[in-house]
């Protein structure tokens, strides 16, 4: 069963049985496949290293995580009837974009390139180094 609250998607098949605090998802199958090719060739590891070593990029991405947490807080305040299980997941300050925990620690954690590309495309305020990199690289495939 999936609940779509316009902000998160909760699926009972989720291993942790918790809501996934992600707002932006890629639905284009071609784009999805191209990004998967970048992941398969090792770009997650490559980007994690670049970001970890560059404080300006690292700090910008940490700020995006914090901005997302603030957006979730506002969402919960504006929707008081949200079930407690959703509130708990949304208000956890140790969880940033896409459920990434302890996002302020190095090395920088990248769950997947799809996630950051979706945020990059989904909201101008969340444009980011990873999404920009991905969109440039898929043109070369």
Coordinates of C-alpha atoms in Angstrom, one line a residue:
X1 CA 0.0 0.0 0.0
X2 CA 1.3 3.4 -0.9
X3 CA 0.2 6.7 0.6
X4 CA 1.0 9.9 -1.4
X5 CA 0.7 12.9 0.9
X6 CA 2.1 15.2 -1.8
X7 CA 5.4 15.4 0.1
X8 CA 6.4 11.9 0.9
X9 CA 5.6 8.4 -0.3
X10 CA 5.1 5.7 2.2
X11 CA 5.2 2.1 1.0
X12 CA 4.6 -0.9 3.3
X13 CA 7.2 -2.8 1.4
X14 CA 9.8 -0.3 2.6
X15 CA 12.4 -2.4 4.6
X16 CA 12.3 0.0 7.5
X17 CA 8.5 0.4 7.5
X18 CA 9.0 4.2 7.6
X19 CA 7.9 7.0 5.3
X20 CA 10.5 8.1 2.8
X21 CA 11.0 11.8 3.2
X22 CA 11.6 12.5 -0.5
X23 CA 9.7 15.1 -2.4
X24 CA 11.1 14.8 -5.9
X25 CA 11.1 11.6 -8.0
X26 CA 12.2 10.8 -11.5
X27 CA 9.6 9.2 -13.6
X28 CA 11.2 9.3 -17.0
X29 CA 12.4 5.8 -17.8
X30 CA 15.1 6.9 -20.3
X31 CA 16.6 9.4 -17.9
X32 CA 16.4 6.8 -15.1
X33 CA 18.4 4.3 -17.3
X34 CA 21.0 6.9 -18.3
X35 CA 21.6 7.9 -14.7
X36 CA 21.9 4.2 -13.7
X37 CA 24.7 3.9 -16.3
X38 CA 26.6 6.7 -14.5
X39 CA 26.1 4.9 -11.2
X40 CA 27.3 1.6 -12.7
X41 CA 30.5 3.1 -14.0
X42 CA 31.4 4.4 -10.5
X43 CA 30.3 8.0 -10.6
X44 CA 28.8 7.9 -7.0
X45 CA 32.2 7.1 -5.6
X46 CA 33.9 9.7 -7.8
X47 CA 31.4 12.5 -6.9
X48 CA 31.6 11.6 -3.2
X49 CA 35.3 12.1 -3.2
X50 CA 35.1 15.4 -5.1
X51 CA 32.5 16.8 -2.8
X52 CA 34.3 15.6 0.4
X53 CA 37.4 17.4 -0.8
X54 CA 35.7 20.6 -1.8
X55 CA 34.4 22.5 1.3
X56 CA 32.3 24.9 -0.8
X57 CA 30.4 22.2 -2.6
X58 CA 30.1 20.1 0.6
X59 CA 28.8 23.0 2.6
X60 CA 26.2 23.9 -0.1
X61 CA 24.9 20.4 -0.2
X62 CA 24.7 20.3 3.6
X63 CA 22.7 23.6 3.5
X64 CA 20.3 22.0 1.0
X65 CA 19.7 19.1 3.5
X66 CA 19.0 21.7 6.2
X67 CA 16.6 23.6 3.9
X68 CA 14.7 20.4 3.2
X69 CA 14.4 19.7 6.9
X70 CA 13.0 23.2 7.4
X71 CA 10.5 22.6 4.5
X72 CA 9.4 19.4 6.2
X73 CA 8.8 21.2 9.5
X74 CA 6.6 23.8 7.8
X75 CA 4.8 21.0 6.0
X76 CA 4.0 19.3 9.3
X77 CA 2.9 22.6 10.9
X78 CA 0.5 23.2 8.0
X79 CA -0.9 19.6 8.1
X80 CA -1.7 18.8 11.7
X81 CA -3.7 15.6 10.8
X82 CA -0.6 13.8 9.5
X83 CA -0.3 10.3 11.2
X84 CA 2.4 10.2 13.9
X85 CA 4.6 7.8 12.0
X86 CA 4.9 10.3 9.2
X87 CA 5.6 13.2 11.6
X88 CA 8.3 11.3 13.3
X89 CA 10.1 10.6 10.0
X90 CA 9.6 14.1 8.7
X91 CA 10.8 15.9 11.8
X92 CA 14.0 13.8 12.4
X93 CA 16.7 16.5 12.1
X94 CA 19.4 13.8 11.5
X95 CA 17.8 12.8 8.3
X96 CA 18.2 15.0 5.2
X97 CA 17.2 14.8 1.6
X98 CA 16.1 11.3 0.6
X99 CA 16.5 9.9 4.1
X100 CA 20.3 10.4 4.2
X101 CA 21.4 10.3 7.8
X102 CA 24.2 12.3 9.4
X103 CA 24.5 14.3 6.1
X104 CA 26.9 16.8 7.8
X105 CA 29.6 14.2 8.2
X106 CA 32.4 13.5 5.8
X107 CA 32.8 11.6 3.6
X108 CA 29.8 13.0 1.8
X109 CA 27.1 10.4 1.4
X110 CA 25.4 9.9 -2.0
X111 CA 22.5 7.4 -1.9
X112 CA 22.0 7.6 -5.6
X113 CA 22.4 10.1 -8.4
X114 CA 18.7 9.9 -9.3
X115 CA 17.8 11.5 -6.0
X116 CA 20.0 14.6 -6.4
X117 CA 19.0 14.9 -10.1
X118 CA 15.3 14.9 -9.2
X119 CA 15.9 17.6 -6.6
X120 CA 18.0 19.6 -9.1
X121 CA 15.2 19.4 -11.7
X122 CA 12.3 19.6 -9.2
X123 CA 13.0 23.0 -7.5
X124 CA 15.3 25.8 -8.6
X125 CA 16.1 26.3 -4.9
X126 CA 17.6 22.8 -4.8
X127 CA 19.8 23.1 -7.9
X128 CA 23.0 21.3 -7.0
X129 CA 26.5 20.1 -8.1
X130 CA 25.4 16.5 -8.4
X131 CA 22.3 17.2 -10.6
X132 CA 24.3 19.5 -12.8
X133 CA 27.1 17.0 -13.2
X134 CA 24.6 14.2 -14.1
X135 CA 22.8 16.3 -16.7
X136 CA 26.1 17.1 -18.4
X137 CA 27.4 13.6 -18.2
X138 CA 24.3 11.8 -19.6
X139 CA 24.7 13.9 -22.8
X140 CA 28.1 12.1 -23.3
X141 CA 26.7 8.6 -23.0

